[in-house]
Coordinates of C-alpha atoms in Angstrom, one line a residue:
X105 CA -6.7 10.1 -9.3
X106 CA -4.9 12.4 -6.8
X107 CA -4.7 10.5 -3.4
X108 CA -2.3 11.5 -0.6
X109 CA 0.8 9.6 0.4
X110 CA 2.5 9.7 3.8
X111 CA 6.1 10.4 3.1
X112 CA 7.9 9.1 7.0
X113 CA 11.6 9.0 7.4
X114 CA 12.4 5.5 9.5
X115 CA 16.2 4.9 10.3
X116 CA 17.8 2.4 8.1
X117 CA 18.2 -0.4 11.2
X118 CA 17.0 -3.5 11.7
X119 CA 13.5 -3.6 13.3
X120 CA 13.1 0.2 12.5
X121 CA 10.0 -0.5 9.6
X122 CA 8.6 -3.1 12.1
X123 CA 8.1 -0.6 14.8
X124 CA 6.1 1.6 12.2
X125 CA 3.9 -1.3 11.0
X126 CA 3.2 -2.1 14.5
X127 CA 2.1 1.5 15.2
X128 CA -0.5 0.9 12.4
X129 CA -1.2 -2.0 12.9
X130 CA -2.2 -1.2 16.6
X131 CA -4.6 1.4 15.2
X132 CA -6.0 -0.6 12.3
X133 CA -4.8 1.1 9.7
X134 CA -4.1 -1.3 6.8
X135 CA -1.1 -0.3 4.3
X136 CA -2.3 0.1 0.8
X137 CA 1.2 0.5 -1.2
X138 CA 4.2 0.8 0.5
X139 CA 7.8 1.8 -1.0
X140 CA 10.7 1.7 1.0
X141 CA 14.5 3.2 0.4
X142 CA 16.9 3.9 2.5
X143 CA 15.5 6.6 4.7
X144 CA 12.5 7.0 2.8
X145 CA 9.1 5.3 3.3
X146 CA 6.2 5.7 1.4
X147 CA 2.9 4.1 2.5
X148 CA -0.6 4.9 1.1
X149 CA -3.4 4.0 3.2
X150 CA -7.2 4.9 3.8
X151 CA -6.8 8.2 6.4
X152 CA -3.3 10.0 5.4
X153 CA -3.7 13.0 7.7
X154 CA -4.6 10.7 10.8
X155 CA -1.8 8.3 9.7
X156 CA 0.5 11.4 9.5
X157 CA -0.6 12.4 12.5
X158 CA -0.5 9.0 14.6
X159 CA 3.3 8.8 13.3
X160 CA 4.4 12.4 14.5
X161 CA 2.8 11.2 18.0
X162 CA 5.2 8.5 18.1
X163 CA 8.2 10.9 16.7
X164 CA 8.4 9.9 13.5
X165 CA 9.5 12.7 10.8
X166 CA 6.1 12.8 8.4
X167 CA 4.7 14.7 5.9
X168 CA 2.2 14.2 2.7
X169 CA 2.7 14.1 -0.9
X170 CA 0.5 14.5 -3.5
X171 CA 0.4 11.2 -5.4
X172 CA -1.4 9.7 -8.8
X173 CA -2.7 6.2 -8.1
X174 CA -3.7 4.8 -11.4
X175 CA -4.9 1.3 -12.8
X176 CA -2.7 0.3 -15.8
X177 CA -4.5 -2.4 -18.0
X178 CA -3.6 -5.5 -18.3
X179 CA -2.7 -5.7 -21.5
X180 CA 0.9 -5.8 -23.5
X181 CA 2.3 -1.9 -23.9
X182 CA -0.1 -0.4 -21.6
X183 CA 2.3 1.3 -19.2
X184 CA 4.4 2.1 -22.3
X185 CA 1.9 4.0 -23.6
X186 CA 0.7 6.1 -20.5
X187 CA 5.0 6.9 -20.5
X188 CA 4.7 8.2 -23.9
X189 CA 1.7 10.6 -23.3
X190 CA 3.6 12.1 -20.0
X191 CA 6.7 12.0 -21.9
X192 CA 5.6 13.9 -24.7
X193 CA 4.5 16.7 -22.3
X194 CA 7.6 17.3 -21.1
X195 CA 6.9 15.9 -17.5
X196 CA 9.4 13.5 -15.4
X197 CA 8.4 10.9 -13.2
X198 CA 10.3 11.0 -9.8
X199 CA 9.4 7.7 -8.8
X200 CA 6.7 4.8 -9.3
X201 CA 5.5 1.8 -7.2
X202 CA 2.9 -0.7 -7.1
X203 CA -0.4 -1.0 -5.2
X204 CA -0.1 -4.0 -2.2
X205 CA -3.6 -4.7 -1.8
X206 CA -5.3 -3.9 -4.6
X207 CA -4.7 -3.3 -8.6
X208 CA -2.6 -0.3 -9.4
X209 CA 0.4 1.7 -8.8
X210 CA 1.6 4.9 -7.9
X211 CA 3.7 7.7 -9.8
X212 CA 4.8 10.9 -8.6
X213 CA 5.1 13.0 -11.7
X214 CA 7.0 16.7 -11.5
X215 CA 3.5 18.0 -13.0
X216 CA 0.9 15.9 -10.1
X217 CA -2.5 18.4 -12.0
X218 CA -1.2 17.8 -15.6
X219 CA -0.5 14.2 -15.4
X220 CA -3.9 13.8 -13.7
X221 CA -5.7 15.4 -16.8
X222 CA -3.8 12.9 -19.4
X223 CA -4.1 9.8 -17.5
X224 CA -7.6 10.6 -16.6
X225 CA -8.6 8.6 -19.8
X226 CA -6.9 5.5 -18.4
X227 CA -9.5 5.3 -15.6
X228 CA -12.2 2.3 -15.7

């Protein structure tokens, strides 16, 4: 399923990610998934548009990105089979990360729409 991801630039210094989390917590926003590398923090939340506006109002650089949320069956080789299907279509996976509070993972393929079609059969 295609979902919106909030991508926020967070200074790579002590306490800066905590500031973002404090802003979200004060508004009752639960983070379903989080990926952080250098200054790029990616978030999956229930209200991405509202979260983006909230963080922008606090001076952060924020944008939304389409990603795919998928539940990988808990069986040996399931992820490998999915990756083969994507690779056969010559689609690159830019990044992926696991959900924190619910089963599943987030993937960012080079072709979101086609990957969503390919993986739709994996939906429960």
